Amino acid sequence: MANLGRILLVEDDPKDVELTLTALDEYNLANEVVVTHNGEEALDYLHCRGPFATRSNENPAVLLLDLKLPKVDGLEVLQQIRAAEKLELIPVVVLTSSHEEKDMVASYKLGVNAYVVKPVDFHEFVNAVKELGVFWGVINEPPPGSLGKTSRL
Amino acid sequence: MPLQGGQWESLTPESLSAPQRYGLAILSVAAALGGTLVLGRYKFTATEFPLFLFAIAITVWYAGPRAATLAVLLSSLSFDYFYTEPAYSFAITRADIPHFTIFVLFGLLLTWFSSVRHHAERELLRSRNELVKEVVERTQQASLLNLTHDTIFVRDADDVITYWNRGAQELYGWTAAEAIGQHAHALLQTVFPVSMDVVRAELLSTGRWEGELRKTRADGTEVVVASRWSLRRDDQALPAAILETNNDITERKRREEEVRALNEELAKRTTQLEATNKELEAFSYSVSHDLRAPLRHMAGFTELLQRHAASHLDEKSQRYVKMILESAKRMGSLIDDLLAFSRIGRSEAHRTTFSLQQIVQEALADVREETGARNIVWRVGALPTCYGDRSMLRLALSNLISNAVKFTRTRPQAEIEIACAEQQPDRIVLRIRDNGVGFDMRYVNKLFGVFQRLHAAESFEGTGIGLATVQRIAHRHGGTAWAESVLDNGATFYFSLSNARGA
């Protein structure tokens, strides 16, 4: 089922989505990814409402969150996740273009688990995304109530 | 004292000694007796009564009541001896008793009247003297008030000026003669900060009032004074006069006004600056997000293209792809450096006390990762602790050290020295010296400008922002950065910072 994924990617830019998926694909992690294109859609997914009302209600093992998003932006999504009892334990990694200290401080204050600036260099980018996917999607033990590891790895 | 003509006017009982006073009494009575005896020779009768009374009058006037009493006694005895029957005896016949008694009583009455009058006159004189003394004192006080440069004037209950000192004349331009008698507020066109009723109420309840008043001088110019009023009440406790002192504070007010205007201007500028800063922040935020994303896509998809199409691309096309990637990478570092540079200008400095030695070691550790196989001799001297923004200073030192490493690349053995060139309580100067390619001192002023590069990009890579960042960090620490070099013979960079906590 396409709605089942251990990695929830929240990214509005289709090119970034493609690059990220390409990177994850190098470790065969692309199939584990659910993509949402703005904050509202991401929250719908997490709360199993609207188009995602029928999905099984496990949480993803990790959320890769862009900050600059249409409608509900990344920091707001993060805030709502941390405020919701069912979602508050989900590991969240901010994956952003910006080096802005302001964003970084705000993210950490809201309890982000990691903050990664997307490198311009493609190799570095691939490496960063790959490592993130492997660490959070495979190595890290997610909190109870998350989708467990599949047998494919 | 000798009794001479012209001194009689000043002759008073107080100015004569006792013997003189009693002598005068005896002399007067003797003269009167002599006079009446002589007149009796020439058949003038009944002269004794008025002459003795005249002698008593003279005595009481010039010698006082006690001498006059003696004169009365002597006159009575003379009168008794010479003019009452039997003559030439002190015995008195029954028939002469009324005559004699009237004479004595008349003499005593004259003495008494005269003495009462004399007493009254003396009182009068005393009061007059006291009055004169007070007038002199008051005049002196008034002239003292005139000595002060402070403006002092007095007005009565109807605000009519009754006193006007020299200070008032100097400040307002009217003489005392011109001002006295005028209505004070009309003359000075006084403008009150609050209503006159409020002022009056305070004056009547507390006896004083003070405040700032605007007044107009004789020449029509306006003046601001700090005014103090004191109320004087008369015996019935009714308001009698108001003493007003004025200090000219026009200049002070003007300066205060200037300061206020400047502050206002400053506040306005600050608001503008804050707005500009916000815009700049928004701009750099947008640059950092939106400019890097397409760049990343260009680099990413070019890379993917290279992978997928490598077998179909000829050598030339492969080179083009490589150049696209290089340019994207360079643009990425340009954006990053520019953002870092602008952040140094905008962000708050977080000052602490820390060891320069330590941040140099940290910077060296970063650099050594990249220099790997190169032969570099490091000479790091003892460095002091300093007070400043640790991460900024680390960036500055890192940039300077990277520069030294970069421009010694062509040397078989690079020598880089980091030392403290000057250490004072409030100033530290660091020196970073290398034996690299150096630069031409003719271009030294371009060295620290943004995007200024003195070397071709192919020989030494770089964005041209590193030294501009160093300079900006130095400025933010109350110091400056400068450099000396001989072309192809090494360069020395200096970095000074104010170590004072106030900087």
XYZ file of C-alpha atoms in Angstrom:
656
model
C 0.000 0.000 0.000
C 1.457 3.293 -1.153
C 0.287 5.053 1.965
C 2.544 3.034 4.153
C 5.974 4.491 4.628
C 8.575 4.722 7.289
C 9.825 8.045 6.003
C 7.452 10.970 5.588
C 8.969 13.601 3.312
C 7.378 17.039 3.498
C 8.693 18.981 0.499
C 6.885 21.339 -1.858
C 9.487 21.512 -4.624
C 9.090 18.542 -7.052
C 12.746 18.854 -8.105
C 13.873 18.524 -4.523
C 11.503 15.599 -4.108
C 13.033 13.913 -7.125
C 16.603 14.541 -5.969
C 15.789 13.301 -2.491
C 14.108 10.180 -3.765
C 17.023 9.574 -6.138
C 19.392 9.778 -3.204
C 17.276 7.460 -1.078
C 16.931 5.077 -3.987
C 20.654 4.444 -3.905
C 19.990 2.582 -0.652
C 16.673 1.176 -1.781
C 14.837 3.383 0.667
C 12.658 5.214 -1.875
C 9.799 2.779 -1.492
C 9.622 3.552 2.198
C 8.902 7.205 1.501
C 5.567 8.991 1.543
C 5.702 12.454 0.031
C 3.440 15.289 1.121
C 3.743 18.672 -0.582
C 2.798 21.125 2.123
C 2.323 21.367 5.854
C -1.415 20.885 5.758
C -1.134 17.659 3.786
C 1.578 16.410 6.145
C -0.639 17.020 9.170
C -3.577 15.332 7.406
C -1.370 12.334 6.841
C -0.166 12.203 10.421
C -3.679 12.630 11.820
C -5.122 10.123 9.277
C -7.697 12.538 8.002
C -8.978 13.729 4.590
C -7.377 11.692 1.796
C -5.427 9.670 4.380
C -8.439 8.691 6.495
C -8.114 5.064 5.485
C -4.424 4.504 6.149
C -3.306 2.366 9.075
C -2.553 4.668 11.930
C 1.095 3.931 12.683
C 3.436 6.882 12.768
C 6.334 7.142 10.348
C 9.758 6.304 11.768
C 11.021 9.739 10.780
C 9.752 12.966 9.262
C 11.998 14.833 6.806
C 10.667 18.367 6.993
C 11.378 21.327 4.727
C 10.844 24.695 6.418
C 9.665 26.889 3.583
C 6.303 25.376 2.712
C 3.075 26.757 1.302
C 0.015 27.027 3.595
C 1.337 25.667 6.880
C 5.124 26.133 7.092
C 7.625 23.672 8.502
C 8.049 25.258 11.945
C 4.285 25.249 12.409
C 4.074 21.588 11.431
C 6.816 20.839 13.944
C 5.000 22.788 16.636
C 1.729 20.944 16.002
C 3.453 17.567 16.038
C 5.078 18.322 19.379
C 1.737 19.522 20.742
C -0.233 16.413 19.698
C -0.161 13.551 22.162
C -0.203 10.869 19.493
C 2.548 12.484 17.384
C 4.869 14.153 19.856
C 7.465 11.354 19.901
C 7.967 11.163 16.119
C 11.605 11.935 15.270
C 11.664 15.041 13.076
C 14.619 16.051 10.899
C 14.567 19.497 9.369
C 15.962 19.361 5.860
C 16.286 22.871 4.546
C 18.123 25.093 2.093
C 18.871 27.710 4.676
C 21.759 28.309 7.034
C 19.681 30.860 8.930
C 20.562 30.746 12.594
C 17.082 32.031 13.389
C 15.450 28.959 11.826
C 17.913 26.637 13.488
C 17.330 28.079 16.943
C 13.554 28.045 16.452
C 13.638 24.417 15.288
C 15.718 23.224 18.214
C 13.499 25.146 20.620
C 10.534 23.268 19.198
C 12.321 19.981 19.837
C 13.651 18.989 16.439
C 15.831 15.832 16.464
C 18.237 16.960 13.751
C 18.835 19.962 11.528
C 20.376 19.383 8.126
C 21.210 22.027 5.535
C 20.929 20.636 2.041
C 24.362 20.901 0.426
C 24.547 22.517 -3.010
C 26.960 19.853 -4.174
C 25.032 16.850 -5.413
C 27.406 14.256 -3.990
C 27.235 15.830 -0.601
C 23.484 16.094 -0.925
C 23.113 12.449 -1.848
C 25.364 11.478 1.016
C 23.456 13.584 3.511
C 20.041 12.276 2.492
C 21.267 8.716 2.285
C 22.768 8.859 5.752
C 19.632 10.417 7.132
C 17.474 7.727 5.562
C 19.690 4.943 6.783
C 20.102 6.286 10.277
C 16.523 7.291 11.009
C 14.795 4.747 8.823
C 16.941 1.716 9.597
C 19.468 2.109 12.418
C 17.447 4.185 14.840
C 14.875 2.417 17.011
C 11.704 4.500 16.516
C 9.339 5.151 19.446
C 6.490 2.698 20.047
C 3.569 3.100 17.672
C 5.827 3.666 14.643
C 5.941 1.549 11.569
C 8.523 -1.183 12.198
C 11.401 -2.236 10.001
C 10.547 -4.224 6.913
C 12.353 -7.360 6.103
C 13.756 -5.971 2.874
C 16.969 -4.717 4.468
C 31.302 123.453 78.431
C 31.522 127.072 77.285
C 28.189 128.548 76.447
C 28.763 130.665 73.400
C 26.401 132.176 70.871
C 25.390 129.816 68.132
C 25.670 126.897 70.501
C 22.437 127.642 72.268
C 20.481 125.826 69.659
C 22.344 122.635 70.396
C 22.164 123.226 74.147
C 20.049 120.537 75.818
C 19.830 119.335 79.441
C 21.578 116.088 78.295
C 24.566 117.958 76.946
C 25.283 119.743 80.272
C 27.005 118.324 83.355
C 25.220 118.462 86.755
C 27.217 121.430 88.127
C 26.630 123.307 84.862
C 22.890 122.623 85.091
C 22.588 123.743 88.734
C 24.952 126.679 88.030
C 22.648 127.759 85.243
C 19.703 127.600 87.720
C 21.578 129.775 90.273
C 22.777 132.185 87.591
C 19.302 132.607 86.091
C 17.682 133.269 89.460
C 20.525 135.652 90.425
C 20.179 137.532 87.128
C 16.385 137.782 87.599
C 16.866 139.005 91.187
C 19.516 141.548 90.047
C 17.269 142.674 87.214
C 14.222 143.232 89.414
C 16.291 145.059 92.092
C 17.793 147.392 89.441
C 14.358 148.000 87.903
C 13.016 148.712 91.426
C 15.596 151.515 91.746
C 14.055 153.170 88.733
C 10.562 152.889 90.236
C 9.467 149.966 88.049
C 7.246 147.862 90.284
C 5.868 144.286 90.074
C 8.665 143.105 87.760
C 9.826 140.380 90.210
C 7.032 137.922 89.422
C 7.552 137.666 85.634
C 11.350 137.895 85.895
C 11.623 134.989 88.354
C 9.217 132.951 86.209
C 11.365 133.819 83.187
C 14.469 132.570 85.057
C 12.661 129.317 85.942
C 11.564 128.939 82.292
C 15.126 129.446 81.025
C 16.435 126.922 83.574
C 13.844 124.256 82.833
C 14.434 124.662 79.065
C 18.176 124.447 79.100
C 19.025 122.655 82.357
C 16.126 120.269 82.931
C 13.474 119.811 85.619
C 15.855 119.162 88.535
C 17.818 122.394 88.020
C 14.461 124.114 87.500
C 13.246 122.819 90.898
C 16.326 124.443 92.420
C 15.509 127.609 90.484
C 11.942 127.503 91.851
C 13.297 127.090 95.400
C 15.789 129.945 95.034
C 13.196 132.189 93.349
C 10.713 131.427 96.107
C 13.283 132.282 98.785
C 14.290 135.490 96.960
C 10.674 136.416 96.408
C 9.937 135.747 100.061
C 12.977 137.649 101.277
C 12.680 140.735 99.090
C 9.083 141.042 98.010
C 6.730 139.733 100.699
C 5.943 141.653 103.871
C 7.924 141.971 106.059
C 10.659 142.750 103.537
C 14.217 141.538 104.072
C 12.995 138.633 106.156
C 12.003 135.056 105.350
C 8.917 135.444 107.486
C 5.622 135.658 105.665
C 2.558 137.575 106.798
C -0.760 135.852 106.578
C -1.935 138.281 103.895
C 0.966 137.318 101.607
C 0.555 133.578 101.813
C -1.796 133.319 98.719
C 0.483 135.581 96.709
C 3.530 133.508 97.639
C 1.738 130.182 97.108
C 0.522 131.206 93.641
C 4.104 132.118 92.736
C 5.467 128.769 93.905
C 2.685 126.789 92.195
C 3.115 128.757 88.983
C 6.854 128.062 89.074
C 6.285 124.357 89.654
C 3.622 124.187 86.919
C 5.937 125.858 84.478
C 8.636 123.370 85.400
C 6.266 120.413 84.970
C 4.846 121.572 81.616
C 8.210 122.254 80.323
C 9.508 118.896 81.432
C 6.563 117.038 79.831
C 7.146 118.859 76.584
C 10.791 118.150 76.774
C 10.130 114.457 77.281
C 7.798 114.372 74.288
C 10.376 116.085 72.172
C 13.017 113.601 73.205
C 10.717 110.693 72.253
C 10.090 112.315 68.926
C 13.775 112.711 68.336
C 14.416 109.093 69.232
C 11.751 107.848 66.814
C 13.113 110.080 64.133
C 16.601 108.703 64.665
C 15.304 105.169 64.542
C 13.430 105.925 61.373
C 16.492 107.414 59.770
C 18.459 104.345 60.757
C 15.888 102.039 59.214
C 15.741 104.060 56.049
C 19.514 103.825 55.771
C 19.367 100.076 56.350
C 16.633 99.588 53.806
C 18.443 101.688 51.283
C 21.514 99.574 51.835
C 19.523 96.396 51.349
C 17.927 97.758 48.245
C 21.305 98.668 46.833
C 22.544 95.167 47.738
C 19.660 93.698 45.738
C 20.811 95.990 42.998
C 24.277 94.479 43.110
C 23.100 90.999 42.187
C 22.874 90.010 38.549
C 19.741 88.031 39.281
C 16.570 89.637 38.159
C 14.513 90.701 41.174
C 11.407 92.822 41.238
C 8.541 93.394 43.611
C 4.931 93.998 42.718
C 2.005 94.866 44.935
C -1.248 92.949 45.324
C -2.504 94.491 42.075
C 0.640 93.360 40.209
C 1.926 96.900 39.919
C 5.728 96.985 40.018
C 7.100 98.689 43.146
C 10.732 97.629 42.999
C 12.972 96.817 40.055
C 16.627 95.904 40.496
C 19.560 96.284 38.167
C 19.360 92.609 37.159
C 15.786 93.241 36.012
C 16.943 96.192 33.990
C 19.707 94.130 32.435
C 17.384 91.267 31.528
C 14.321 93.167 30.360
C 15.742 96.481 29.204
C 13.528 98.872 31.181
C 15.067 101.102 33.871
C 13.594 101.117 37.374
C 12.028 104.503 36.633
C 10.310 103.105 33.550
C 9.171 99.885 35.171
C 7.979 101.002 38.593
C 4.272 101.836 38.514
C 3.581 99.596 35.500
C 1.416 96.500 35.620
C 3.985 93.682 35.682
C 2.257 91.110 33.453
C 1.152 93.721 30.947
C 4.640 95.210 30.707
C 6.386 91.840 30.361
C 3.572 90.154 28.385
C 3.909 87.181 30.716
C 2.733 83.853 29.299
C 1.803 81.368 32.015
C 2.166 77.622 31.593
C -1.022 77.092 33.591
C -3.995 79.324 34.237
C -3.437 82.399 36.379
C -6.017 81.100 38.879
C -3.947 77.989 39.568
C -0.848 80.121 40.112
C -2.695 82.463 42.456
C -4.221 79.581 44.397
C -0.796 78.043 45.014
C 0.731 81.389 45.916
C -2.016 82.134 48.436
C -1.960 78.684 50.004
C 1.795 78.102 50.254
C 3.160 81.645 50.029
C 5.283 80.747 47.034
C 5.127 79.647 43.436
C 7.716 78.651 40.908
C 7.624 77.752 37.267
C 8.781 78.621 33.788
C 7.395 81.765 32.235
C 7.718 83.347 28.820
C 8.193 87.104 28.904
C 8.973 89.764 26.374
C 11.824 92.261 26.670
C 11.709 95.982 25.921
C 13.240 95.237 22.509
C 10.448 92.762 21.712
C 12.525 89.565 21.944
C 11.094 86.702 23.924
C 12.832 85.223 26.920
C 12.136 82.084 28.973
C 12.740 82.462 32.700
C 12.687 80.189 35.705
C 10.497 82.323 37.957
C 10.179 82.162 41.748
C 7.519 84.094 43.614
C 7.326 84.811 47.343
C 4.267 86.386 48.868
C 4.541 88.991 51.612
C 1.482 89.607 53.783
C 0.671 92.796 55.719
C -0.287 93.067 59.430
C -3.823 91.908 58.640
C -2.379 88.894 56.804
C -3.628 90.237 53.491
C -1.422 89.810 50.413
C 0.718 92.933 50.249
C 3.530 92.265 47.820
C 5.063 89.573 45.665
C 8.828 89.290 45.295
C 9.684 87.702 41.992
C 13.127 86.491 40.959
C 13.774 85.454 37.375
C 16.600 83.436 35.870
C 17.086 83.558 32.150
C 16.934 79.947 30.889
C 16.278 80.790 27.233
C 19.607 79.300 26.154
C 19.106 76.202 28.254
C 15.609 75.745 26.852
C 16.946 76.200 23.344
C 19.560 73.495 23.947
C 16.987 71.221 25.525
C 14.825 71.776 22.496
C 17.781 70.972 20.240
C 18.540 67.811 22.176
C 14.890 66.811 21.989
C 14.802 67.436 18.235
C 18.029 65.472 17.795
C 16.659 62.615 19.849
C 13.511 62.630 17.792
C 15.571 62.573 14.605
C 17.666 59.771 16.076
C 14.578 57.773 16.975
C 13.300 58.287 13.438
C 16.608 57.195 11.925
C 16.736 54.223 14.260
C 13.266 53.182 13.149
C 14.339 53.580 9.519
C 17.493 51.614 10.193
C 15.559 48.915 11.944
C 13.193 48.725 9.000
C 16.128 48.583 6.585
C 17.755 45.937 8.718
C 14.536 43.912 8.699
C 14.366 44.214 4.925
C 17.982 43.162 4.657
C 17.278 40.229 6.901
C 14.278 39.217 4.826
C 16.394 39.647 1.709
C 19.212 37.472 2.968
C 16.729 34.922 4.305
C 15.187 34.743 0.880
C 18.623 34.553 -0.767
C 19.666 31.791 1.550
C 16.513 29.749 0.873
C 15.425 30.581 -2.630
C 18.729 31.155 -4.385
C 20.362 27.986 -3.147
C 17.466 25.695 -4.121
C 17.644 26.195 -7.925
C 21.404 26.059 -7.682
C 21.173 22.733 -5.948
C 18.801 21.517 -8.639
C 21.137 22.634 -11.411
C 24.032 20.864 -9.770
C 21.962 17.818 -8.905
C 20.409 17.250 -12.286
C 23.604 18.021 -14.145
C 25.257 15.386 -12.030
C 22.467 12.966 -12.826
C 22.754 13.857 -16.505
C 26.452 13.167 -16.348
C 25.777 9.750 -14.840
C 23.036 8.747 -17.198
C 24.459 10.116 -20.407
C 28.170 9.701 -19.814
C 28.477 7.060 -22.492
C 26.682 9.210 -25.092
C 28.621 12.426 -24.434
C 31.777 13.280 -26.321
C 34.742 14.738 -24.549
C 33.723 18.326 -25.229
C 30.232 17.798 -23.820
C 31.696 16.099 -20.759
C 33.859 19.208 -20.221
C 30.811 21.464 -20.534
C 28.990 19.439 -17.933
C 32.004 19.664 -15.646
C 32.115 23.444 -16.063
C 28.425 23.765 -15.236
C 29.052 21.804 -12.052
C 32.077 23.894 -11.117
C 30.180 27.111 -11.655
C 27.252 25.899 -9.586
C 29.605 24.954 -6.806
C 31.367 28.290 -6.963
C 28.091 30.150 -6.892
C 27.091 28.088 -3.871
C 30.186 29.141 -1.976
C 29.743 32.745 -3.086
C 26.232 32.787 -1.692
C 27.361 31.149 1.531
C 30.251 33.584 2.001
C 28.086 36.586 1.199
C 25.467 35.467 3.671
C 28.102 34.916 6.340
C 29.542 38.350 5.594
C 26.168 40.070 5.857
C 25.346 38.132 9.011
C 28.470 39.503 10.704
C 27.253 43.013 10.000
C 23.742 42.341 11.237
C 23.964 39.931 14.098
C 24.487 40.816 17.736
C 27.976 40.247 19.054
C 28.004 37.849 22.005
C 31.044 38.925 23.957
C 32.839 36.713 26.428
C 36.366 36.343 27.729
C 38.231 33.488 26.100
C 41.692 32.311 25.118
C 42.979 33.343 21.698
C 45.408 30.459 21.938
C 42.509 28.065 21.998
C 40.643 29.439 19.003
C 43.888 29.503 17.022
C 44.366 25.821 17.838
C 40.804 25.110 16.722
C 41.314 27.020 13.474
C 44.588 25.176 12.889
C 42.879 21.839 13.407
C 40.351 22.741 10.655
C 43.079 23.860 8.277
C 45.328 20.851 8.889
C 42.631 18.524 7.624
C 42.941 20.211 4.241
C 46.695 20.700 4.117
C 47.398 17.028 4.646
C 50.613 16.241 2.793
C 51.952 19.799 2.536
C 55.156 20.765 4.258
C 54.176 23.632 6.558
C 56.209 24.906 9.491
C 53.860 26.460 12.046
C 55.189 28.942 14.576
C 52.514 29.825 17.096
C 53.582 32.252 19.835
C 51.965 32.778 23.214
C 48.586 34.417 22.760
C 46.603 36.286 25.419
C 43.000 35.953 26.434
C 40.662 38.519 25.006
C 37.141 39.857 25.337
C 34.999 39.547 22.224
C 32.645 37.433 20.151
C 34.304 34.031 20.121
C 32.754 32.638 16.935
C 33.397 35.839 14.975
C 37.032 36.000 16.053
C 37.484 32.358 15.291
C 36.122 32.962 11.795
C 38.511 35.900 11.317
C 41.549 33.906 12.447
C 40.435 30.945 10.386
C 40.200 33.154 7.290
C 43.632 34.661 7.886
C 45.218 31.265 8.464
C 43.508 29.768 5.385
C 44.804 32.713 3.380
C 48.345 32.096 4.599
C 48.005 28.416 3.753
C 46.564 29.204 0.333
C 49.188 31.722 -0.730
C 52.138 29.614 0.383
C 50.972 26.728 -1.756
C 53.733 27.304 -4.302
C 56.473 27.102 -1.648
C 58.290 23.809 -1.092
C 58.290 24.611 2.618
C 55.656 27.011 3.865
C 56.351 28.999 7.016
C 53.434 30.505 8.879
C 53.809 32.463 12.091
C 50.938 33.438 14.384
C 51.902 35.752 17.219
C 50.790 38.590 19.395
C 52.394 41.746 18.003
C 51.183 44.099 20.701
C 49.434 43.622 23.991
C 48.074 46.470 26.034
C 45.377 46.468 28.680
C 42.820 47.739 26.167
C 44.253 46.638 22.805
C 45.574 43.485 21.269
C 47.241 43.183 17.878
C 47.712 39.772 16.291
C 50.176 39.087 13.494
C 49.906 36.325 10.885
C 53.027 36.159 8.734
C 53.708 33.830 5.832
C 56.458 33.292 3.248
C 53.959 33.044 0.400
C 53.571 34.898 -2.883
C 52.633 38.166 -1.147
C 51.017 41.042 -2.998
C 51.890 44.363 -4.529
C 51.564 47.107 -1.898
C 50.086 49.362 -4.601
C 46.852 47.403 -4.250
C 46.853 47.159 -0.479
C 43.715 49.299 -0.178
C 41.791 46.846 -2.367
C 42.773 43.915 -0.217
C 39.968 44.154 2.319
C 37.133 45.113 -0.089
C 34.256 42.761 -0.882
C 34.872 40.720 -4.080
C 38.334 42.224 -4.452
C 40.906 39.722 -5.590
C 44.548 40.379 -6.291
C 45.236 37.004 -7.841
C 43.765 35.255 -10.841
C 41.117 32.703 -9.974
C 43.026 29.908 -11.679
C 46.111 30.332 -9.481
C 44.339 30.881 -6.152
C 40.677 30.053 -5.715
C 38.421 32.109 -3.476
C 35.367 34.312 -3.423
C 37.045 37.567 -2.429
C 34.979 37.857 0.699
C 37.322 36.343 3.281
C 39.383 39.433 4.048
C 36.331 41.707 3.863
C 34.824 39.490 6.540
C 38.036 39.762 8.603
C 37.923 43.556 8.364
C 34.268 43.659 9.341
C 34.922 41.468 12.380
C 37.846 43.732 13.378
C 35.598 46.795 13.099
C 32.932 45.149 15.194
C 35.580 44.672 17.868
C 36.736 48.282 17.784
C 39.859 47.401 15.821
C 41.050 47.145 12.260
C 42.885 44.792 9.929
C 45.808 45.751 7.724
C 48.611 44.068 5.823
C 52.176 44.535 4.636
C 53.917 42.649 1.893
C 56.645 42.574 -0.686
C 55.517 40.901 -3.888
C 56.682 37.286 -3.988
C 58.268 37.682 -0.567
C 55.580 36.813 1.942
C 52.845 38.854 3.573
C 52.103 39.935 7.124
C 48.517 40.512 8.215
C 47.662 42.412 11.371
C 44.411 42.211 13.249
C 43.763 44.591 16.120
C 40.888 44.512 18.545
C 39.892 46.673 21.428
C 39.994 44.587 24.554
C 38.007 47.083 26.576
C 34.720 45.758 27.905
C 32.921 48.867 26.758
C 33.962 48.373 23.106
